[in-house]
Coordinates of C-alpha atoms in Angstrom, one line a residue:
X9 CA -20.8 -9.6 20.9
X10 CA -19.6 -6.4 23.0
X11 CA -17.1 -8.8 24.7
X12 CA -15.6 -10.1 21.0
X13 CA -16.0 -6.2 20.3
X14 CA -13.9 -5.0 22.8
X15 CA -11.4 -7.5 22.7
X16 CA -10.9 -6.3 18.8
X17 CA -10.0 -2.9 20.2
X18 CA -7.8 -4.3 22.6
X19 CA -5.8 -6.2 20.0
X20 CA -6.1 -3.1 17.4
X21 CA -4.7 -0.7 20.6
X22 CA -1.9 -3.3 21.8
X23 CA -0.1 -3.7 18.2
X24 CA -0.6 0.3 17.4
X25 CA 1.4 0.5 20.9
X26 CA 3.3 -1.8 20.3
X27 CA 4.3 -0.6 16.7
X28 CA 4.8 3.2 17.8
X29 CA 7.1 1.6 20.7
X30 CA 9.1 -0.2 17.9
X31 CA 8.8 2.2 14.8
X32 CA 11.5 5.0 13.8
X33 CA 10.1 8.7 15.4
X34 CA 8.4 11.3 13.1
X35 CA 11.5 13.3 13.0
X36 CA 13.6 10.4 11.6
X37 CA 11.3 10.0 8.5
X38 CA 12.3 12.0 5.3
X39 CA 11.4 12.3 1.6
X40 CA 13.4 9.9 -0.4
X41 CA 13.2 7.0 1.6
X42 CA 14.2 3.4 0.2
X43 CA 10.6 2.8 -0.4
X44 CA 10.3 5.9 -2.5
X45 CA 11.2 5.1 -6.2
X46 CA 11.8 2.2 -7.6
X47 CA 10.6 -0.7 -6.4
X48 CA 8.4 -3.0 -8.5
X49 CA 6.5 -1.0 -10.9
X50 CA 4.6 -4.4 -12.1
X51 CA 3.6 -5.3 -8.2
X52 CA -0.2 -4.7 -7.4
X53 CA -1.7 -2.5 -5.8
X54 CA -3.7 -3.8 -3.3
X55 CA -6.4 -1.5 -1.7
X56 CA -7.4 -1.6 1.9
X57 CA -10.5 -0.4 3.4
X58 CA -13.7 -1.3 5.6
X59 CA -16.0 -0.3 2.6
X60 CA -17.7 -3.7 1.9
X61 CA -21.7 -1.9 2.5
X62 CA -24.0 -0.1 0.4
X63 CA -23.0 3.1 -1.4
X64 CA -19.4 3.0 0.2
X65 CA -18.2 -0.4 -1.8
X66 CA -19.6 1.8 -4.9
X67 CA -17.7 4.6 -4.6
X68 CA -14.5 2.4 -4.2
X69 CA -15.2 0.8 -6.9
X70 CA -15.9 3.4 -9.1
X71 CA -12.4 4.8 -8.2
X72 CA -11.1 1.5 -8.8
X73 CA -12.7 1.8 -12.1
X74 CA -11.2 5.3 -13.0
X75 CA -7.7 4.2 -11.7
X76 CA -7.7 0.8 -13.9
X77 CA -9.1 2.9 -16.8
X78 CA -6.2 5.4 -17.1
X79 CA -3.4 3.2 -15.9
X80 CA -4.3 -0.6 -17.7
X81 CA -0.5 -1.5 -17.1
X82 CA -1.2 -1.4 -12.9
X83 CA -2.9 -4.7 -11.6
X84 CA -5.3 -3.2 -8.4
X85 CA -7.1 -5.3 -6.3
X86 CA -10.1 -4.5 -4.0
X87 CA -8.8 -5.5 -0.3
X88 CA -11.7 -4.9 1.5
X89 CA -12.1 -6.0 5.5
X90 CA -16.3 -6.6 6.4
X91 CA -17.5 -6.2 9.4
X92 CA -17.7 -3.9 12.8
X93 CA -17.6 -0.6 11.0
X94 CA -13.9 -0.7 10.4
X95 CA -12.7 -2.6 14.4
X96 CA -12.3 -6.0 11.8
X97 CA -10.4 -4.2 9.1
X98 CA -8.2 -1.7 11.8
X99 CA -7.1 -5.3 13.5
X100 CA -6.1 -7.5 10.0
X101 CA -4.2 -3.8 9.2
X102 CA -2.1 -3.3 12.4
X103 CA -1.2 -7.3 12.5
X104 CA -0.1 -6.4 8.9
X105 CA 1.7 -3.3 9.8
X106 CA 4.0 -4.8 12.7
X107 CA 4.9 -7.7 10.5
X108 CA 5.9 -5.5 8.0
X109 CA 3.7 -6.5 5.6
X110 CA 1.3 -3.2 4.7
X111 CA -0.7 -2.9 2.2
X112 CA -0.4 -0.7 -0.9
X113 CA -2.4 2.0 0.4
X114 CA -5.0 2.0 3.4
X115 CA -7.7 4.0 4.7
X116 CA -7.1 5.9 7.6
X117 CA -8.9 8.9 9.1
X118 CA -6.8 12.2 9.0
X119 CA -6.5 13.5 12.7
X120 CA -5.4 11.6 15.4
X121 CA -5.9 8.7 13.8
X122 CA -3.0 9.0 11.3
X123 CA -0.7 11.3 13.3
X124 CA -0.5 9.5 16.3
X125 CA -1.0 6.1 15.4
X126 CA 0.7 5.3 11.6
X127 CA 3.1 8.3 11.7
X128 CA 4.0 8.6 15.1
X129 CA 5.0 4.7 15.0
X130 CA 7.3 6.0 11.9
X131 CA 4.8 3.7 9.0
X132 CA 3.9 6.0 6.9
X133 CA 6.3 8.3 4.2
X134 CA 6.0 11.9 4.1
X135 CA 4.0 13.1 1.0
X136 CA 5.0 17.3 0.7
X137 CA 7.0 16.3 -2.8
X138 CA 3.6 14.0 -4.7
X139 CA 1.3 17.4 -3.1
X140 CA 4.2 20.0 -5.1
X141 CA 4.1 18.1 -7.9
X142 CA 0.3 17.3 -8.1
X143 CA -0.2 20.9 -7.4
X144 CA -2.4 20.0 -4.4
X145 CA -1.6 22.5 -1.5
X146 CA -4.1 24.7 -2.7
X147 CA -7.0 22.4 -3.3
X148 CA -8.1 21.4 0.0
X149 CA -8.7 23.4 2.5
X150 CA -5.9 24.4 4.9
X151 CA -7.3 22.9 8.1
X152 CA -7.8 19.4 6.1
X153 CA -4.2 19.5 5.4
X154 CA -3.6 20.2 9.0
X155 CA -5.2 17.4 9.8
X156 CA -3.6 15.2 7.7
X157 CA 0.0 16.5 8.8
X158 CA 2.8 16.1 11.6
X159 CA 5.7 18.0 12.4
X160 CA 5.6 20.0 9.1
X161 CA 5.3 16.9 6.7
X162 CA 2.3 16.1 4.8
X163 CA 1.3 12.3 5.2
X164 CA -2.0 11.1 3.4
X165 CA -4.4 12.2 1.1
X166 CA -8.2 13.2 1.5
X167 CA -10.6 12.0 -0.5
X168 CA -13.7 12.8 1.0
X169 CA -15.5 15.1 3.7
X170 CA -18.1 13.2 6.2
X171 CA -20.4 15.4 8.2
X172 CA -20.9 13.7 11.5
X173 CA -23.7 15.9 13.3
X174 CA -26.2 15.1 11.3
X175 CA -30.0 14.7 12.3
X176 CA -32.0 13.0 10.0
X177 CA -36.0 12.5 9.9
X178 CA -38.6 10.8 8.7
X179 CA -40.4 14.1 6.7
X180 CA -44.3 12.1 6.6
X181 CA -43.8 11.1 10.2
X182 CA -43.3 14.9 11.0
X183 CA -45.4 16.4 8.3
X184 CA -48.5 13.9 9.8
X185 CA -47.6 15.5 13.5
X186 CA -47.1 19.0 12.4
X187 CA -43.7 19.1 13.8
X188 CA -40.7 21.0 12.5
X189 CA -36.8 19.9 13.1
X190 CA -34.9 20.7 16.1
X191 CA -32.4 22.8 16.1
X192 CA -32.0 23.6 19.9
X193 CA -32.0 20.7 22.7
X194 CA -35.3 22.7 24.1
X195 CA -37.0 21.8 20.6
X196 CA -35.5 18.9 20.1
X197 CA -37.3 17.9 23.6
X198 CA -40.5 19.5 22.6
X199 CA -40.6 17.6 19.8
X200 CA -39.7 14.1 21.2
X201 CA -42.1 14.5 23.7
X202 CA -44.9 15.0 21.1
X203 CA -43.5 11.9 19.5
X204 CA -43.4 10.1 22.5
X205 CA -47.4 11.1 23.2
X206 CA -48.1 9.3 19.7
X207 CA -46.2 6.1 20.4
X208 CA -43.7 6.9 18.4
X209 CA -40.3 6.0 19.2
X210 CA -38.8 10.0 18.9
X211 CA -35.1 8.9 18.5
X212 CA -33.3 5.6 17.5
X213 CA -29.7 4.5 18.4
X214 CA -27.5 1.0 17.4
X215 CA -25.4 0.4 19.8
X216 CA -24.9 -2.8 19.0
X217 CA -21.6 -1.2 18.3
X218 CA -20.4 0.8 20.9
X219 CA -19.4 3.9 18.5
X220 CA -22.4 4.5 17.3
X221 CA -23.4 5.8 20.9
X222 CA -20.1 7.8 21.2
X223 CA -20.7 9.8 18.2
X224 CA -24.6 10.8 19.6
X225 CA -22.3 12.0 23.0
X226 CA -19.8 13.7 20.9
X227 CA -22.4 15.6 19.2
X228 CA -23.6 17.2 22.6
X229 CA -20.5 18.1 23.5
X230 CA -20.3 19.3 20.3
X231 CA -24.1 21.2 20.8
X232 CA -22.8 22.6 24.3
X233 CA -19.6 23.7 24.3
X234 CA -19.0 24.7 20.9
X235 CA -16.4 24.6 18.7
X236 CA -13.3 26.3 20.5
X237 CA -14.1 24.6 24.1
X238 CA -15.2 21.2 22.5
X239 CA -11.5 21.2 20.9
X240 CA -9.9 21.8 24.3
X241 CA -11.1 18.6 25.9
X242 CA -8.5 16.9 23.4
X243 CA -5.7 18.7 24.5
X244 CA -7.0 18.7 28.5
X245 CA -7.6 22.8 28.3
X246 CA -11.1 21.9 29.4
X247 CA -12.2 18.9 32.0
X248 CA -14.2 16.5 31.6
X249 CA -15.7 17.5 35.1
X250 CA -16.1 21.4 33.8
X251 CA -19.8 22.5 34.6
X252 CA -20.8 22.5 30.8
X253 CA -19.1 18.8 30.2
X254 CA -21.1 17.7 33.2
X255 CA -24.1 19.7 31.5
X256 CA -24.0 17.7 28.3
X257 CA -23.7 14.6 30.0
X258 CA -26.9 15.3 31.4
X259 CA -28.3 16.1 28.2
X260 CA -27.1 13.3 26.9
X261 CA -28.8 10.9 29.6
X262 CA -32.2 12.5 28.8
X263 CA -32.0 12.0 25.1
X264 CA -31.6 8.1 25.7
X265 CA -34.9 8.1 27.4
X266 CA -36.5 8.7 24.0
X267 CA -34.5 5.6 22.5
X268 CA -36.0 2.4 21.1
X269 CA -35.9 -0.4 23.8
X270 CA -33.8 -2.7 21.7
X271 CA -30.7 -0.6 20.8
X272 CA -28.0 -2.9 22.2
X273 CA -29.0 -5.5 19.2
X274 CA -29.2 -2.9 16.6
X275 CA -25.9 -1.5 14.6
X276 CA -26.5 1.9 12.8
X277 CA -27.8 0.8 9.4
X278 CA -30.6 -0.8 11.6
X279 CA -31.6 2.4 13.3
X280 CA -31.7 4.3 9.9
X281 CA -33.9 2.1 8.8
X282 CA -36.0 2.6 12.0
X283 CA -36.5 6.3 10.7
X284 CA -36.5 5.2 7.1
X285 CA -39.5 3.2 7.7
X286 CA -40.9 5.4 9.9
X287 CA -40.7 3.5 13.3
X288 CA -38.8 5.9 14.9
X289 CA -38.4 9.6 14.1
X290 CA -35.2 11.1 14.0
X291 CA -31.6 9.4 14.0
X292 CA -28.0 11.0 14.6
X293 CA -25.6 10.2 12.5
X294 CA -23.2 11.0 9.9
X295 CA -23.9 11.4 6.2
X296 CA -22.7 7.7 5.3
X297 CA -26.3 7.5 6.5
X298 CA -27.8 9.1 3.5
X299 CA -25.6 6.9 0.9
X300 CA -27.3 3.8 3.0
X301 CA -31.4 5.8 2.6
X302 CA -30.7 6.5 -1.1
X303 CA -28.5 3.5 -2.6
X304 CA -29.6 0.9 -0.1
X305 CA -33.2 1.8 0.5
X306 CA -33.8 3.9 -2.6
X307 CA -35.3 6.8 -0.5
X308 CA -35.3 10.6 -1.7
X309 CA -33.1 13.7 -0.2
X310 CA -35.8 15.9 1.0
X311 CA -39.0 13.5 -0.4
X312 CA -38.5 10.6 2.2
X313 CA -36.3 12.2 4.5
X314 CA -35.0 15.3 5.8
X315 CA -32.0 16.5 7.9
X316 CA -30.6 19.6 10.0
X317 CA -27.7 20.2 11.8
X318 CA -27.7 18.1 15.3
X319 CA -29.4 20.5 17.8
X320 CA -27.3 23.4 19.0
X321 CA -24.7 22.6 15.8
X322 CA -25.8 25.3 13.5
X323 CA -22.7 26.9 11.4
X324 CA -20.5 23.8 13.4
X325 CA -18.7 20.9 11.0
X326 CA -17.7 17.6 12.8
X327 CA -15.4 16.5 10.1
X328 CA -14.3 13.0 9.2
X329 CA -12.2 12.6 6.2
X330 CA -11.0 9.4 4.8
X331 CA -7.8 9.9 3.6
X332 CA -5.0 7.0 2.0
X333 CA -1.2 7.2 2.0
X334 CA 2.3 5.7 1.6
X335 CA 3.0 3.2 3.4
X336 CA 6.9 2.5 4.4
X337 CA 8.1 -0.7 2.5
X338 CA 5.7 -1.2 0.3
X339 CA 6.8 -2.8 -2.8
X340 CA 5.5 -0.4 -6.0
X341 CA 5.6 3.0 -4.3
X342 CA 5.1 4.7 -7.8
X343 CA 1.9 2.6 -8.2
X344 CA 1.2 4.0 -5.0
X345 CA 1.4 7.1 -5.8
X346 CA -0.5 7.0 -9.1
X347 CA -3.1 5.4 -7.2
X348 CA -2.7 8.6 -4.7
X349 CA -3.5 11.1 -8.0
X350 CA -6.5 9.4 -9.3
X351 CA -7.8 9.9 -6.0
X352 CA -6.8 13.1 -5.2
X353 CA -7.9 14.2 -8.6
X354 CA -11.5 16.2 -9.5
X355 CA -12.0 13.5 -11.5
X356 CA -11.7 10.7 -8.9
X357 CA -13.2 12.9 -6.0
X358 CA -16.2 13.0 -8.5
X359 CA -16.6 9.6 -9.3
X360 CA -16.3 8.4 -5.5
X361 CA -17.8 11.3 -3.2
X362 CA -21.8 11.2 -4.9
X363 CA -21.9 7.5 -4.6
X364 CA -20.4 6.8 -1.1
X365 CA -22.9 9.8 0.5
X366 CA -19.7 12.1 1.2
X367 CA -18.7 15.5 -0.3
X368 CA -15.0 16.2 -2.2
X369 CA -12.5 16.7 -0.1
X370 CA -11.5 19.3 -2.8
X371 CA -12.2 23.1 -3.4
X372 CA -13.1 22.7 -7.2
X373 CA -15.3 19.5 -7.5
X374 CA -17.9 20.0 -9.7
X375 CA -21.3 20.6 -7.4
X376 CA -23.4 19.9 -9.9
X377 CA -22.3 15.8 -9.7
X378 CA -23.8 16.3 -5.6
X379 CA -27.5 16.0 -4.8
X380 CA -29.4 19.0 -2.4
X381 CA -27.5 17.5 0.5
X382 CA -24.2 17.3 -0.8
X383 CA -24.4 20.8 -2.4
X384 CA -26.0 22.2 1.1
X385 CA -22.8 20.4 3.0
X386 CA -21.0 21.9 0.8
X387 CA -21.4 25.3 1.3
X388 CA -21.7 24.8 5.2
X389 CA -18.2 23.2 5.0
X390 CA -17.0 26.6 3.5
X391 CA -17.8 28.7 6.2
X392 CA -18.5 26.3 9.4
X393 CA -16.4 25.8 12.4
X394 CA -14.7 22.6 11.9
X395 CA -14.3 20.0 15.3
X396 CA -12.7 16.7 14.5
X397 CA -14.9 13.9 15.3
X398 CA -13.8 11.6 19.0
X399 CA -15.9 8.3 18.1
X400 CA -14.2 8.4 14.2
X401 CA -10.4 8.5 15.4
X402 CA -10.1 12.4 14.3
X403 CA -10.0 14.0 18.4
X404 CA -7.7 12.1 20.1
X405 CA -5.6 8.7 20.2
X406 CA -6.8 5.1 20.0
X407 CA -6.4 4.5 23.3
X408 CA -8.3 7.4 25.1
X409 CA -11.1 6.8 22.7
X410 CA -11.1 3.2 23.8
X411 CA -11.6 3.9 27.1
X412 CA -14.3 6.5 26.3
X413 CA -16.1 3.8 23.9
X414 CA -16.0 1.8 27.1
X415 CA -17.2 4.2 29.4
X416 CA -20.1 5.5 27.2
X417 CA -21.4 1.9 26.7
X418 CA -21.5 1.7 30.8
X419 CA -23.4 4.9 31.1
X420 CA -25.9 3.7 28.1
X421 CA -27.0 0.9 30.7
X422 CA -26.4 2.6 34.3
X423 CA -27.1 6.5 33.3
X424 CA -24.8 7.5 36.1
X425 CA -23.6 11.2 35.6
X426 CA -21.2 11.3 38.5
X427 CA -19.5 8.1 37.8
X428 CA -19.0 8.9 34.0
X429 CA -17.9 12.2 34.2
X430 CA -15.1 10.4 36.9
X431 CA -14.1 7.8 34.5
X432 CA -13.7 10.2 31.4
X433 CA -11.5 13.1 34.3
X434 CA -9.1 9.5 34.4
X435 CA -9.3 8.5 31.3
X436 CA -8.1 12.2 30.1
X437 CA -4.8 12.4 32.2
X438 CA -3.7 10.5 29.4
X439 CA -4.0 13.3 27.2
X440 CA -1.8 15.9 28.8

């Protein structure tokens, strides 16, 4: 499985290479590009995504809904890709895009992601004349735009905010112990070793995917360093060898000794439901999680489970947005881009974000729609420091998170500080 895994990546990093090698550069794309206007206005619209599980396929489909409820005139299909969190999908899209055959719209994380994969390879059109005319540059926030921009030119649209460091807990398996949520790595030690002297597992991972234990590393780093230094390991400011690195590498190794034995057969849905039945304990992972607890396994915010920041991440946001864009060459770029407004709309944010377990990517979404997590995410998303998410695409390019992916799965098995902290120093040179 890790080897037909990997070998997805590979094909995934080799035709994003290879399409940047062959595309048109960022500076050569402009607004009013054949693809914009015109075209067939009776062509679908075909929508591409990884959402095929619980909670996320309703929330497309509920946009779907809205979009084929205001424009009847504007066949839409659901193009969904199942399977290995989005590696199966991100492979059928970049054979797509270097044949020249994209989809209507796809979904694409703003950050790296976007900029350096899709624009960079000159794929996607610039969108600064649909956010003037949608009256959108004031409604997200200016950082999300950021992310979702290159070289002055706006390229996709957000429709949701994920928080990645979350961690959530079984509340009757801590309630029954007397134990409170960590919020430091000392407590959160404390606690898992009272866990551990009850036989219960304190922390569960899936690894069966290899992300899944990137985005518990990332999360330390993120605990560590901070914000501000956590950033500059992107742009090789900071090492990978720098004491504090090498500090949460260490913490790192010591949280997997409180993981249940058979991680490497488990993906993440699996570990939720280790802490959703109260197997294990506590779980890290982003707030997709709760959309899986409350549509898949009908659990209760705050009743069946609980959640806190990961430890050390107090007033801290790793952000993942999902965000969809324009294409070059797609056949009905003004379906597109009605597509584009229904989602960027209060309206569509609405009908998407409650289902799918995320918050609005907009400033004026009505918080009443949210649950007590949504509304408590989204006031900490107001005032937190915001660090793009590594294992999600957000931090850093394809490839360097490849090699990470890689490198983290090694030190899952061989919990060897000096040779991962080596391995990540190489794999960085390819960020400066």
């Amino acid at each position: 499985m890790k080897k037909t895994f990997l070998l997805s990546l590979f094909l995934v990093f080799t035709l994003i290479v290879s399409a940047c090698s062959s595309g048109s550069s960022t500076e050569e794309a402009s607004e009013g590009s054949s693809s914009e206007g015109g075209g067939d206005k009776a062509a679908p619209l075909d929508i591409f995504s990884w959402w095929t599980g619980a909670g996320e396929e309703d929330g497309l489909k509920a946009l779907i809904a809205l979009f084929e409820e205001k424009h009847p005139d504007i066949p839409i299909e659901n193009a969904a890709v199942a399977g290995g969190a989005g590696t199966n999908a991100k492979a059928v899209l970049a054979s797509r895009m270097q044949g020249d055959d994209p989809p209507a719209t796809f979904q694409v994380h703003g950050g790296a992601e976007l900029n350096e994969g899709w624009v960079a390879a000159g794929k996607m059109e610039p969108l600064n004349d649909f956010f003037e005319a949608e009256g959108l540059n004031d409604k997200f926030p200016q950082d999300l735009i950021d992310m979702v921009s290159k070289d002055g030119n706006i390229y996709s649209v957000p429709v949701n905010i994920h928080r990645g460091n979350v961690l959530w807990f079984n509340k009757k398996v801590f309630e029954e112990n007397g134990l409170e949520a960590p919020t430091t790595f000392d407590e959160f030690f404390e606690v898992a070793d009272a866990l551990k002297a009850k036989g219960i597992t304190p922390l569960a991972l899936g690894d069966k995917e290899p992300w899944t234990a990137t985005h518990l590393y990332e999360t330390v780093l993120l605990g560590t360093l901070g914000a501000e230094d956590y950033g500059k390991l992107w742009t090789g400011e900071l090492s990978f060898d720098d004491p504090k690195v090498v500090e949460a590498a260490e913490t790192f190794k010591k949280m997997l000794t409180y993981i249940n034995e058979d991680h490497a057969s488990r993906n993440w849905q699996d570990a939720t439901q280790l802490v959703a039945n109260g197997e294990a304990a506590m779980n890290v992972m982003g707030d997709w999680a709760k959309g899986y607890l409350v549509n898949d396994l009908n659990l209760a915010v705050n009743e069946d489970f609980g959640y806190v920041a990961t430890p050390g991440t107090d007033g801290q946001f790793m952000v993942i947005t999902d965000t969809f864009g324009l294409p070059t060459g797609v056949e009905n770029p003004e379906g597109v881009k009605q597509f584009l407004s229904v989602l960027a709309s209060v309206e569509g944010q609405d009908a998407f974000n409650p289902l799918k377990g995320s918050i609005p990517a907009r400033v004026d979404s009505d918080v009443e729609k949210y649950d007590q997590y949504g509304k408590d995410t989204i006031e900490d998303f107001k005032t937190a420091s915001l660090a793009p998410s590594l294992a999600h695409g957000s931090a850093a390019a394809e490839g360097f998170l490849t090699k990470v992916n890689q490198n983290v799965n090694i030190f899952v098995t061989q919990q060897d500080v000096g040779q991962f902290t080596d391995s990540l120093v190489a794999a960085q040179a390819e960020l400066k």
